[in-house]
Amino acid sequence: MRSDIMKKGVEKAPHRSLFKSMGFTDEEIARPMVGIANSANEIIPGHIHLDRIAEAVKAGVRMAGGTPIEFNTIGVCDGIAMNHEGMKYSLCSRELIADSVEIMARAHPFDGIVAIPNCDKVVPGMLMALLRLDIPALVVSGGPMLAGRLANKAIDLITVFEGVGAVKSEKMTEEQLTEIEDCACPGCGSCAGMFTANSMNCLTEALGLGLPGNGTIPAVAAARYRLAKKAGMQIMELIAGNLTPRQIATQKAFENAIAIDMALGCSTNTVLHVPAIAREAKIDLDLALFNQVSARIPHLCSLSPAGPHRLEDLDAAGGVHAVMARLAEADLINGSPLSVTGNTVGENLQGIQVRDPQVIRTLGDAYHDVGGIAILFGNLAPEGAVVKQSAVAPEMAVNEGSARVFDSEEAAVDAIMGQQIRKGDVVVVRYEGPKGGPGMREMLTPTSAIAGMGLDKEVALITDGRFSGGTKGAAIGHISPEAADGGPIGLVEEGDRIAIDIPAKRLTLQVSDEELEKRRQRWQPPEPKIKEGYLYRYSKLVTSGAKGAVLREDI
């Protein structure tokens, strides 16, 4: 066993003595030791209950003859961190989470790890660590929040964000907004739509590193705790067979995950996280792969924010594996990769049926013939930009408008809330990338305000920052290179015409090359917005959003 190096032999008597000081018996020390990487805390609704999930996992480990040992990681609530300096710390927390799990597992050589994440950056951070470590491991998330109910209508956190815009444009009263606020988030779990947290939990399952049900079983369901116990038992099987994450998360497995990304209409943040996770498996995922997969995978599920369904509906319809089975009917899923069940994907899909064709449509009745995400290129985004095309109104798929240029999210929000944005405008928010932000903030506040004001079919927003999985409308993010790195978005001037052609995958600044070169000669790199602490170090090390905003390894 891997853990023998810290517990076996005469020379390890001091080590065993330290274990015994914590109450471990000789029998517990002799068994396989399983690290339980738990991200529980009291600031994230999706993590408030993870202590109970961890207890269920530990019960499963003990039932299967192992010794569970729990440790913790940090976590940021993107919703609470939204639209202030706190959001700068969200994406960069992913690297700290990955590093902290690595440190704990290297310093204390566990025989296997069960990771318990739930929200936006914690899921990819833990997946990055598991693939970096490549010891037997699996993920069990805390599960999605139930939708809120108001006047017999399903609502969620995005309803509240959009309500702010509705109040600002006098389409809703503050009293009505308070009523929504009280009902939108009824309990624990990751927010109830196909936002980033649930996107990543579903993709974990599709990738083969989570058991069936990982992405969709509600946080409050007893089935979630049964799943956690099964995860605890299953890690012991993985240890016995020495089945490790890199044996599971192969190139074909990542292509399966991207296929599910497209079929579900997942968050644009998956385009940051999936390549970053693949990099830890020594797999290079080019952004062009997302367009290649999108071209052949239909969009089968219409989940909030783009549609009426929530994760509880997807779970009742059969969950992620039912979507995979639907795609497998047309040979759009590769059945050969292994999964943490110990079986192949094809074996896992045997007998799986779609229970509600209204939630998981047939291929012939897809919402869209292509997948939910598109990567755009052009003179404004030479290295690429990303849009959730399944959440864009048809009339905005091809459009052209005048640039309204803002050098920060705050400035853009002030203009939107002040009703200074008009039909046909393209709001440009720059110096919000991984380096320039620093931290590549999510911009749910401006996009929700645009939607809440009823402008999402008339106004586009483009940025070198990123968006929440809850964003809808013609919102194009991750523009690379970013402004702080001298990217063309830093050369846009007020009133420039910008053409967006999502079907053609083009994003064009309608300014001549000669004029852009003149502007480039005048451009000066900005002063760092933050000059100390972790964010300053991060800004010096982080790579482009087109590369997953991972940290450089050449220094």
Coordinates of C-alpha atoms in Angstrom, one line a residue:
M1 CA 0.0 0.0 0.0
R2 CA 1.1 3.5 -0.7
S3 CA 0.5 4.5 2.9
D4 CA 3.0 2.0 4.1
I5 CA 5.8 4.5 3.7
M6 CA 4.3 6.5 6.6
K7 CA 3.2 3.7 8.8
K8 CA 5.0 0.3 8.3
G9 CA 8.2 -1.0 9.9
V10 CA 10.1 -0.4 13.1
E11 CA 11.4 3.0 11.9
K12 CA 7.8 4.2 11.6
A13 CA 7.0 3.7 15.3
P14 CA 7.0 7.5 15.8
H15 CA 4.6 7.9 12.9
R16 CA 2.2 5.3 14.3
S17 CA 2.5 7.0 17.7
L18 CA 1.2 10.2 16.2
F19 CA -1.7 8.4 14.6
K20 CA -2.5 6.8 18.0
S21 CA -2.5 10.2 19.6
M22 CA -5.6 10.9 17.5
G23 CA -7.3 7.8 18.5
F24 CA -6.4 5.5 15.6
T25 CA -6.2 1.8 16.5
D26 CA -3.6 -0.6 15.2
E27 CA -6.3 -2.1 13.0
E28 CA -7.2 1.2 11.5
I29 CA -3.6 2.0 10.9
A30 CA -3.0 -1.3 9.1
R31 CA -5.9 -0.8 6.7
P32 CA -5.8 1.2 3.4
M33 CA -5.9 4.9 4.3
V34 CA -8.3 7.1 2.2
G35 CA -8.0 10.9 2.2
I36 CA -11.3 12.6 2.2
A37 CA -10.8 16.0 0.6
N38 CA -13.7 18.0 1.9
S39 CA -14.5 21.6 0.9
A40 CA -17.2 22.2 3.5
N41 CA -17.6 25.7 4.9
E42 CA -20.3 28.1 6.2
I43 CA -20.1 30.7 3.4
I44 CA -21.2 28.7 0.4
P45 CA -24.8 27.3 0.1
G46 CA -23.5 24.4 -1.9
H47 CA -21.0 23.5 0.8
I48 CA -22.9 24.1 4.0
H49 CA -24.0 20.4 4.2
L50 CA -20.7 18.8 3.0
D51 CA -19.8 17.8 6.5
R52 CA -22.8 15.3 6.3
I53 CA -21.7 14.1 2.9
A54 CA -18.3 13.5 4.3
E55 CA -19.7 11.4 7.1
A56 CA -21.5 9.3 4.5
V57 CA -18.4 8.8 2.5
K58 CA -16.4 7.8 5.6
A59 CA -19.1 5.3 6.5
G60 CA -18.7 3.8 3.1
V61 CA -15.0 3.6 3.4
R62 CA -15.2 1.9 6.7
M63 CA -17.9 -0.6 5.5
A64 CA -15.5 -1.6 2.7
G65 CA -12.5 -2.1 5.1
G66 CA -10.7 1.2 4.8
T67 CA -9.7 4.0 7.1
P68 CA -11.0 7.5 6.1
I69 CA -9.0 10.6 7.0
E70 CA -10.6 13.9 6.4
F71 CA -8.9 17.2 5.5
N72 CA -10.3 20.5 4.1
T73 CA -9.8 23.0 1.3
I74 CA -10.9 26.6 0.8
G75 CA -13.8 27.6 -1.4
V76 CA -15.4 30.8 -2.8
C77 CA -19.1 31.4 -3.3
D78 CA -19.2 33.1 -6.7
G79 CA -22.7 34.5 -6.1
I80 CA -21.7 36.2 -2.9
A81 CA -18.4 37.3 -4.4
M82 CA -20.1 38.7 -7.5
N83 CA -19.7 42.4 -8.6
H84 CA -17.0 43.5 -6.1
E85 CA -13.4 42.8 -5.5
G86 CA -14.2 39.4 -4.1
M87 CA -14.8 38.0 -7.6
K88 CA -11.2 38.6 -8.4
Y89 CA -10.3 35.8 -6.0
S90 CA -12.7 33.2 -7.5
L91 CA -10.9 31.7 -10.5
C92 CA -7.5 32.0 -8.9
S93 CA -8.8 29.9 -5.9
R94 CA -8.9 26.9 -8.3
E95 CA -5.1 26.8 -8.4
L96 CA -4.9 27.0 -4.6
I97 CA -7.4 24.2 -4.2
A98 CA -5.5 22.0 -6.6
D99 CA -2.2 22.7 -4.9
S100 CA -3.6 22.2 -1.4
V101 CA -5.0 18.7 -2.3
E102 CA -1.7 17.9 -3.9
I103 CA 0.2 19.0 -0.8
M104 CA -1.9 17.0 1.6
A105 CA -1.7 13.8 -0.5
R106 CA 2.1 14.1 -1.1
A107 CA 2.8 14.9 2.5
H108 CA 0.6 12.2 3.8
P109 CA 0.7 9.4 1.2
F110 CA -2.9 8.2 1.1
D111 CA -3.8 5.0 -0.7
G112 CA -6.7 6.8 -2.4
I113 CA -8.7 10.0 -2.3
V114 CA -12.4 10.9 -2.4
A115 CA -12.9 14.5 -3.3
I116 CA -16.0 16.3 -2.0
P117 CA -16.5 19.6 -3.9
N118 CA -19.7 21.2 -5.1
C119 CA -19.3 24.8 -6.4
D120 CA -17.7 26.6 -9.3
K121 CA -13.9 26.5 -8.9
V122 CA -13.7 23.8 -6.3
V123 CA -14.8 21.0 -8.6
P124 CA -12.2 21.7 -11.3
G125 CA -9.6 22.5 -8.7
M126 CA -10.0 19.1 -7.1
L127 CA -10.2 17.3 -10.5
M128 CA -6.9 19.0 -11.4
A129 CA -5.3 17.7 -8.2
L130 CA -6.6 14.1 -8.7
L131 CA -5.2 13.9 -12.2
R132 CA -1.9 15.5 -11.1
L133 CA -1.6 13.0 -8.3
D134 CA -2.8 10.0 -10.3
I135 CA -3.6 7.8 -7.4
P136 CA -6.9 5.9 -7.1
A137 CA -9.6 8.6 -6.7
L138 CA -13.1 9.7 -7.4
V139 CA -15.4 12.6 -6.9
V140 CA -18.7 12.9 -5.1
S141 CA -20.3 16.3 -5.2
G142 CA -22.8 17.8 -2.7
G143 CA -25.5 18.0 -5.3
P144 CA -27.7 20.7 -6.8
M145 CA -30.1 23.0 -4.9
L146 CA -33.8 22.6 -5.6
A147 CA -35.5 25.3 -7.6
G148 CA -37.4 28.0 -5.6
R149 CA -41.1 28.4 -6.0
L150 CA -43.1 31.6 -6.3
A151 CA -46.7 31.7 -7.4
N152 CA -46.3 28.1 -8.6
K153 CA -43.4 29.1 -10.8
A154 CA -39.9 27.7 -10.6
I155 CA -37.3 30.4 -9.9
D156 CA -33.6 30.4 -9.0
L157 CA -30.7 32.7 -8.2
I158 CA -30.6 34.2 -11.7
T159 CA -34.2 35.3 -11.2
V160 CA -33.0 37.5 -8.4
F161 CA -30.1 38.9 -10.4
E162 CA -32.4 39.7 -13.3
G163 CA -34.9 41.2 -10.9
V164 CA -32.3 43.9 -10.0
G165 CA -32.3 45.1 -13.7
A166 CA -36.1 44.9 -13.7
V167 CA -36.3 47.2 -10.7
K168 CA -33.8 49.6 -12.2
S169 CA -35.9 49.9 -15.3
E170 CA -39.1 50.2 -13.3
K171 CA -40.5 46.9 -14.5
M172 CA -40.7 45.5 -11.0
T173 CA -41.0 47.0 -7.5
E174 CA -38.5 46.5 -4.7
E175 CA -41.2 44.7 -2.8
Q176 CA -41.6 42.2 -5.6
L177 CA -37.9 41.7 -5.7
T178 CA -37.8 41.0 -2.0
E179 CA -40.4 38.4 -2.4
I180 CA -38.3 36.7 -5.1
E181 CA -35.2 37.1 -2.9
D182 CA -36.9 35.2 -0.1
C183 CA -37.9 32.3 -2.3
A184 CA -35.3 31.8 -5.0
C185 CA -32.8 29.7 -3.0
P186 CA -34.8 27.3 -0.8
G187 CA -31.9 25.4 0.8
C188 CA -28.5 23.9 0.5
G189 CA -26.8 22.8 -2.8
S190 CA -25.2 24.2 -5.9
C191 CA -27.5 26.8 -7.5
A192 CA -30.4 25.2 -9.3
G193 CA -29.7 25.8 -13.0
M194 CA -27.1 24.6 -15.5
F195 CA -24.6 27.1 -14.1
T196 CA -20.9 26.5 -13.7
A197 CA -21.0 24.3 -10.5
N198 CA -23.6 21.9 -11.9
S199 CA -22.0 22.0 -15.3
M200 CA -18.7 20.8 -13.8
N201 CA -20.4 18.2 -11.6
C202 CA -22.2 16.8 -14.7
L203 CA -19.0 16.7 -16.7
T204 CA -17.2 14.9 -13.9
E205 CA -19.8 12.2 -14.3
A206 CA -19.4 12.2 -18.1
L207 CA -15.6 12.1 -17.8
G208 CA -15.9 8.9 -15.7
L209 CA -14.5 10.3 -12.4
G210 CA -17.9 10.5 -10.6
L211 CA -20.5 7.8 -10.1
P212 CA -23.8 7.9 -12.0
G213 CA -26.0 10.5 -10.3
N214 CA -23.1 12.7 -9.2
G215 CA -24.2 15.7 -11.3
T216 CA -27.9 15.7 -10.7
I217 CA -29.2 14.0 -7.5
P218 CA -30.5 16.9 -5.4
A219 CA -28.5 17.9 -2.4
V220 CA -31.4 17.3 0.0
A221 CA -32.3 13.8 -1.3
A222 CA -31.5 10.7 0.7
A223 CA -30.1 9.3 -2.6
R224 CA -27.3 11.9 -2.4
Y225 CA -26.2 10.3 0.9
R226 CA -26.5 6.8 -0.5
L227 CA -24.4 7.9 -3.4
A228 CA -21.8 9.3 -1.0
K229 CA -21.7 5.9 0.9
K230 CA -21.3 4.1 -2.5
A231 CA -18.4 6.4 -3.3
G232 CA -16.7 5.5 0.0
M233 CA -17.1 1.8 -0.8
Q234 CA -16.1 2.2 -4.4
I235 CA -12.8 3.9 -3.6
M236 CA -11.7 0.7 -2.0
E237 CA -12.4 -1.1 -5.2
L238 CA -10.3 1.4 -7.1
I239 CA -7.4 1.0 -4.6
A240 CA -7.6 -2.8 -4.9
G241 CA -7.5 -2.6 -8.7
N242 CA -5.0 0.4 -8.8
L243 CA -7.4 2.2 -11.2
T244 CA -6.2 5.7 -11.4
P245 CA -7.6 9.0 -12.9
R246 CA -5.3 9.1 -15.9
Q247 CA -6.4 5.6 -16.9
I248 CA -10.0 6.9 -16.9
A249 CA -9.7 10.5 -18.1
T250 CA -8.2 9.8 -21.6
Q251 CA -8.6 11.9 -24.7
K252 CA -11.7 9.9 -25.7
A253 CA -13.2 10.5 -22.2
F254 CA -12.6 14.2 -22.5
E255 CA -14.3 14.2 -25.9
N256 CA -17.3 12.4 -24.2
A257 CA -17.4 15.1 -21.6
I258 CA -17.3 17.9 -24.2
A259 CA -20.2 16.1 -26.0
I260 CA -22.3 16.2 -22.8
D261 CA -21.3 19.8 -22.4
M262 CA -22.8 20.5 -25.8
A263 CA -25.9 18.4 -25.3
L264 CA -26.7 20.0 -21.9
G265 CA -25.9 23.6 -22.8
C266 CA -23.3 24.0 -20.0
S267 CA -21.6 27.1 -18.7
T268 CA -19.0 28.9 -20.8
N269 CA -16.6 28.4 -17.9
T270 CA -16.3 24.8 -18.9
V271 CA -14.1 26.1 -21.7
L272 CA -11.6 27.3 -19.0
H273 CA -11.8 24.3 -16.8
V274 CA -11.9 21.3 -19.1
P275 CA -8.6 22.2 -20.8
A276 CA -7.0 23.0 -17.4
I277 CA -8.1 19.6 -16.1
A278 CA -6.9 17.8 -19.3
R279 CA -3.5 19.5 -18.9
E280 CA -3.0 17.7 -15.6
A281 CA -3.6 14.5 -17.5
K282 CA -0.9 15.5 -20.0
I283 CA -3.6 16.0 -22.7
D284 CA -3.6 19.1 -24.8
L285 CA -7.2 20.2 -25.7
D286 CA -7.2 22.9 -28.4
L287 CA -10.1 25.3 -28.3
A288 CA -11.0 24.2 -31.9
L289 CA -12.0 20.8 -30.5
F290 CA -15.0 22.5 -28.8
N291 CA -16.3 23.7 -32.2
Q292 CA -15.6 20.3 -33.8
V293 CA -17.6 18.5 -31.1
S294 CA -20.3 21.1 -31.1
A295 CA -20.8 20.6 -34.9
R296 CA -21.9 17.0 -34.4
I297 CA -23.6 17.1 -31.0
P298 CA -27.2 18.5 -30.9
H299 CA -28.4 20.5 -27.9
L300 CA -30.9 18.2 -26.2
C301 CA -31.7 19.8 -22.8
S302 CA -33.0 23.4 -22.2
L303 CA -32.0 24.1 -18.6
S304 CA -32.0 27.4 -16.7
P305 CA -30.8 30.1 -17.5
A306 CA -31.6 29.3 -21.2
G307 CA -34.7 27.2 -20.6
P308 CA -37.4 26.1 -18.2
H309 CA -35.9 23.0 -16.6
R310 CA -33.6 22.7 -13.5
L311 CA -31.3 19.9 -12.3
E312 CA -34.0 18.2 -10.4
D313 CA -35.9 17.8 -13.7
L314 CA -32.8 16.4 -15.4
D315 CA -32.3 14.0 -12.5
A316 CA -35.9 12.8 -12.7
A317 CA -35.5 12.3 -16.5
G318 CA -32.6 9.9 -16.0
G319 CA -29.7 12.3 -15.4
V320 CA -26.3 12.6 -17.2
H321 CA -26.2 8.9 -18.1
A322 CA -29.5 9.1 -19.8
V323 CA -28.2 12.0 -21.9
M324 CA -25.2 9.9 -22.7
A325 CA -27.4 6.9 -23.6
R326 CA -29.4 9.2 -25.9
L327 CA -26.2 10.3 -27.7
A328 CA -25.0 6.7 -27.8
E329 CA -28.0 5.8 -29.9
A330 CA -26.3 7.6 -32.8
D331 CA -22.8 6.5 -31.9
L332 CA -22.0 10.0 -30.6
I333 CA -20.5 8.7 -27.3
N334 CA -17.4 6.6 -27.2
G335 CA -18.1 3.5 -25.0
S336 CA -14.5 2.4 -24.5
P337 CA -13.2 4.7 -21.7
L338 CA -13.2 3.3 -18.2
S339 CA -15.0 4.9 -15.3
V340 CA -14.8 4.8 -11.5
T341 CA -17.5 2.2 -11.5
G342 CA -14.7 -0.2 -12.8
N343 CA -16.7 -0.7 -16.0
T344 CA -16.5 1.0 -19.4
V345 CA -18.8 3.8 -20.4
G346 CA -20.5 1.4 -22.8
E347 CA -21.2 -1.1 -20.0
N348 CA -22.5 1.7 -17.7
L349 CA -25.0 2.7 -20.4
Q350 CA -26.5 -0.7 -20.8
G351 CA -30.2 -0.5 -20.0
I352 CA -30.2 3.2 -19.3
Q353 CA -33.5 4.8 -20.5
V354 CA -34.7 8.4 -20.8
R355 CA -37.6 8.8 -18.5
D356 CA -38.9 12.2 -19.7
P357 CA -38.4 13.1 -23.4
Q358 CA -39.6 16.6 -22.7
V359 CA -36.5 17.2 -20.6
I360 CA -34.0 15.1 -22.6
R361 CA -35.2 15.4 -26.2
T362 CA -34.6 12.9 -29.0
L363 CA -31.9 13.7 -31.5
G364 CA -34.6 14.4 -34.1
D365 CA -36.4 16.9 -31.8
A366 CA -33.3 18.7 -30.5
Y367 CA -33.5 22.3 -29.4
H368 CA -30.6 23.1 -31.7
D369 CA -28.8 21.0 -34.3
V370 CA -25.5 22.0 -32.8
G371 CA -24.1 22.1 -29.2
G372 CA -24.6 24.7 -26.6
I373 CA -21.1 26.4 -26.8
A374 CA -19.3 28.1 -29.7
I375 CA -15.7 29.4 -29.9
L376 CA -15.4 32.6 -32.0
F377 CA -12.3 33.8 -33.8
G378 CA -11.5 37.0 -35.7
N379 CA -9.4 40.1 -35.6
L380 CA -10.9 41.0 -32.2
A381 CA -10.2 37.5 -30.8
P382 CA -7.2 36.0 -32.6
E383 CA -6.8 33.3 -30.0
G384 CA -10.6 32.8 -29.5
A385 CA -13.6 33.8 -27.5
V386 CA -16.5 31.8 -26.1
V387 CA -20.3 32.2 -26.2
K388 CA -23.1 30.0 -24.8
Q389 CA -24.9 30.0 -28.2
S390 CA -27.8 28.0 -26.8
A391 CA -28.7 31.0 -24.6
V392 CA -28.6 33.6 -27.4
A393 CA -31.8 34.8 -28.9
P394 CA -32.0 33.9 -32.6
E395 CA -32.1 37.5 -33.7
M396 CA -28.8 38.2 -31.9
A397 CA -26.9 35.2 -33.5
V398 CA -25.8 37.5 -36.4
N399 CA -25.7 41.2 -35.5
E400 CA -23.6 44.4 -35.7
G401 CA -23.4 47.3 -33.3
S402 CA -21.6 50.3 -32.0
A403 CA -19.0 49.8 -29.3
R404 CA -19.6 51.2 -25.8
V405 CA -16.2 50.9 -24.2
F406 CA -15.5 50.4 -20.4
D407 CA -12.2 49.6 -18.7
S408 CA -13.9 47.8 -15.8
E409 CA -17.0 45.9 -14.8
E410 CA -18.0 48.6 -12.4
A411 CA -18.0 51.3 -15.1
A412 CA -20.1 49.1 -17.3
V413 CA -22.6 48.3 -14.6
D414 CA -23.0 52.0 -13.7
A415 CA -23.8 52.8 -17.4
I416 CA -26.2 49.8 -17.7
M417 CA -28.0 50.6 -14.4
G418 CA -28.1 54.3 -15.4
Q419 CA -29.9 53.3 -18.5
Q420 CA -27.2 54.7 -20.8
I421 CA -27.1 51.6 -23.0
R422 CA -29.3 51.6 -26.1
K423 CA -30.6 49.1 -28.6
G424 CA -27.8 48.1 -31.0
D425 CA -25.0 48.8 -28.6
V426 CA -22.1 46.3 -28.0
V427 CA -20.9 46.8 -24.5
V428 CA -17.1 46.2 -24.4
V429 CA -15.7 45.4 -20.9
R430 CA -11.9 45.1 -20.9
Y431 CA -8.9 44.8 -18.6
E432 CA -10.9 42.1 -16.7
G433 CA -8.9 39.1 -18.0
P434 CA -6.8 36.7 -15.9
K435 CA -3.9 39.1 -15.8
G436 CA -5.6 42.4 -16.2
G437 CA -8.5 41.9 -13.7
P438 CA -6.6 40.3 -12.2
G439 CA -8.6 37.1 -11.7
M440 CA -10.9 37.2 -14.7
R441 CA -14.1 38.1 -12.9
E442 CA -17.5 36.7 -13.8
M443 CA -19.9 39.3 -15.0
L444 CA -23.3 38.1 -14.0
T445 CA -24.4 41.5 -12.7
P446 CA -24.2 43.4 -16.1
T447 CA -25.5 40.5 -18.2
S448 CA -28.4 40.0 -15.7
A449 CA -29.2 43.7 -15.7
I450 CA -29.3 43.7 -19.5
A451 CA -31.7 40.8 -19.4
G452 CA -33.8 42.2 -16.6
M453 CA -34.2 45.4 -18.5
G454 CA -35.4 43.4 -21.5
L455 CA -32.4 44.3 -23.7
D456 CA -30.9 40.8 -24.1
K457 CA -32.4 40.6 -27.6
E458 CA -31.0 44.0 -28.6
V459 CA -27.6 44.5 -26.8
A460 CA -24.5 42.3 -26.9
L461 CA -21.7 42.3 -24.3
I462 CA -18.1 41.2 -25.0
T463 CA -15.3 41.0 -22.5
D464 CA -11.8 39.6 -21.9
G465 CA -13.3 38.6 -18.5
R466 CA -15.8 35.7 -18.2
F467 CA -19.4 35.0 -17.4
S468 CA -21.4 33.1 -14.8
G469 CA -23.1 29.9 -16.0
G470 CA -26.2 31.8 -15.2
T471 CA -25.6 34.4 -18.0
K472 CA -27.8 34.4 -21.0
G473 CA -27.9 36.6 -24.1
A474 CA -25.3 37.6 -26.6
A475 CA -22.5 37.6 -24.0
I476 CA -19.1 36.7 -25.5
G477 CA -16.2 36.2 -23.0
H478 CA -12.7 35.0 -22.7
I479 CA -11.6 37.2 -25.5
S480 CA -7.9 36.4 -26.1
P481 CA -5.4 37.8 -26.0
E482 CA -6.7 40.0 -23.2
A483 CA -6.4 43.8 -23.2
A484 CA -3.7 43.8 -20.5
D485 CA -1.5 41.6 -22.8
G486 CA -1.9 43.9 -25.7
G487 CA -4.9 42.1 -27.3
P488 CA -7.0 43.9 -29.9
I489 CA -9.9 44.4 -27.4
G490 CA -7.6 47.0 -25.8
L491 CA -7.6 48.9 -29.1
V492 CA -11.4 49.3 -29.4
E493 CA -12.6 52.9 -29.3
E494 CA -16.1 54.3 -28.6
G495 CA -18.3 54.0 -31.6
D496 CA -16.3 51.4 -33.5
R497 CA -18.5 48.9 -35.3
I498 CA -18.3 45.3 -34.1
A499 CA -19.8 42.4 -36.1
I500 CA -20.9 39.2 -34.3
D501 CA -21.6 36.1 -36.4
I502 CA -22.1 33.1 -34.1
P503 CA -23.0 30.5 -36.8
A504 CA -19.8 31.5 -38.7
K505 CA -17.8 31.6 -35.5
R506 CA -16.6 35.1 -36.2
L507 CA -16.0 38.2 -34.1
T508 CA -14.8 41.2 -36.1
L509 CA -13.8 44.7 -35.2
Q510 CA -14.6 46.7 -38.3
V511 CA -11.5 48.8 -38.3
S512 CA -8.7 48.6 -40.8
D513 CA -5.4 46.8 -40.1
E514 CA -3.6 50.1 -40.7
E515 CA -5.7 52.0 -38.1
L516 CA -5.3 49.2 -35.6
E517 CA -1.6 49.3 -36.0
K518 CA -1.6 53.1 -35.3
R519 CA -3.6 52.5 -32.2
R520 CA -1.2 49.7 -31.1
Q521 CA 1.7 52.1 -31.4
R522 CA -0.1 54.5 -29.0
W523 CA -1.2 51.8 -26.5
Q524 CA 0.5 51.6 -23.2
P525 CA 0.2 48.6 -20.8
P526 CA -1.8 49.5 -17.7
E527 CA -0.5 49.7 -14.2
P528 CA -1.4 46.6 -12.2
K529 CA -4.7 47.0 -10.3
I530 CA -3.4 45.0 -7.4
K531 CA 0.3 45.2 -6.3
E532 CA 0.6 42.8 -3.4
G533 CA -0.5 39.4 -2.1
Y534 CA -1.7 36.4 -3.9
L535 CA -3.5 38.2 -6.7
Y536 CA -0.3 40.1 -7.6
R537 CA 1.7 36.8 -7.8
Y538 CA -1.2 35.2 -9.7
S539 CA -1.2 38.0 -12.3
K540 CA 2.5 37.5 -13.0
L541 CA 2.1 33.7 -13.5
V542 CA -1.3 33.2 -15.1
T543 CA -1.7 32.4 -18.8
S544 CA -4.4 33.3 -21.3
G545 CA -8.0 32.4 -21.0
A546 CA -7.5 30.5 -24.3
K547 CA -5.2 28.2 -22.4
G548 CA -7.5 27.7 -19.4
A549 CA -6.0 30.5 -17.3
V550 CA -3.5 28.0 -15.9
L551 CA -0.3 29.0 -14.3
R552 CA 3.0 29.1 -16.2
E553 CA 5.4 26.2 -15.5
D554 CA 8.4 27.6 -17.3
I555 CA 9.7 29.6 -14.3

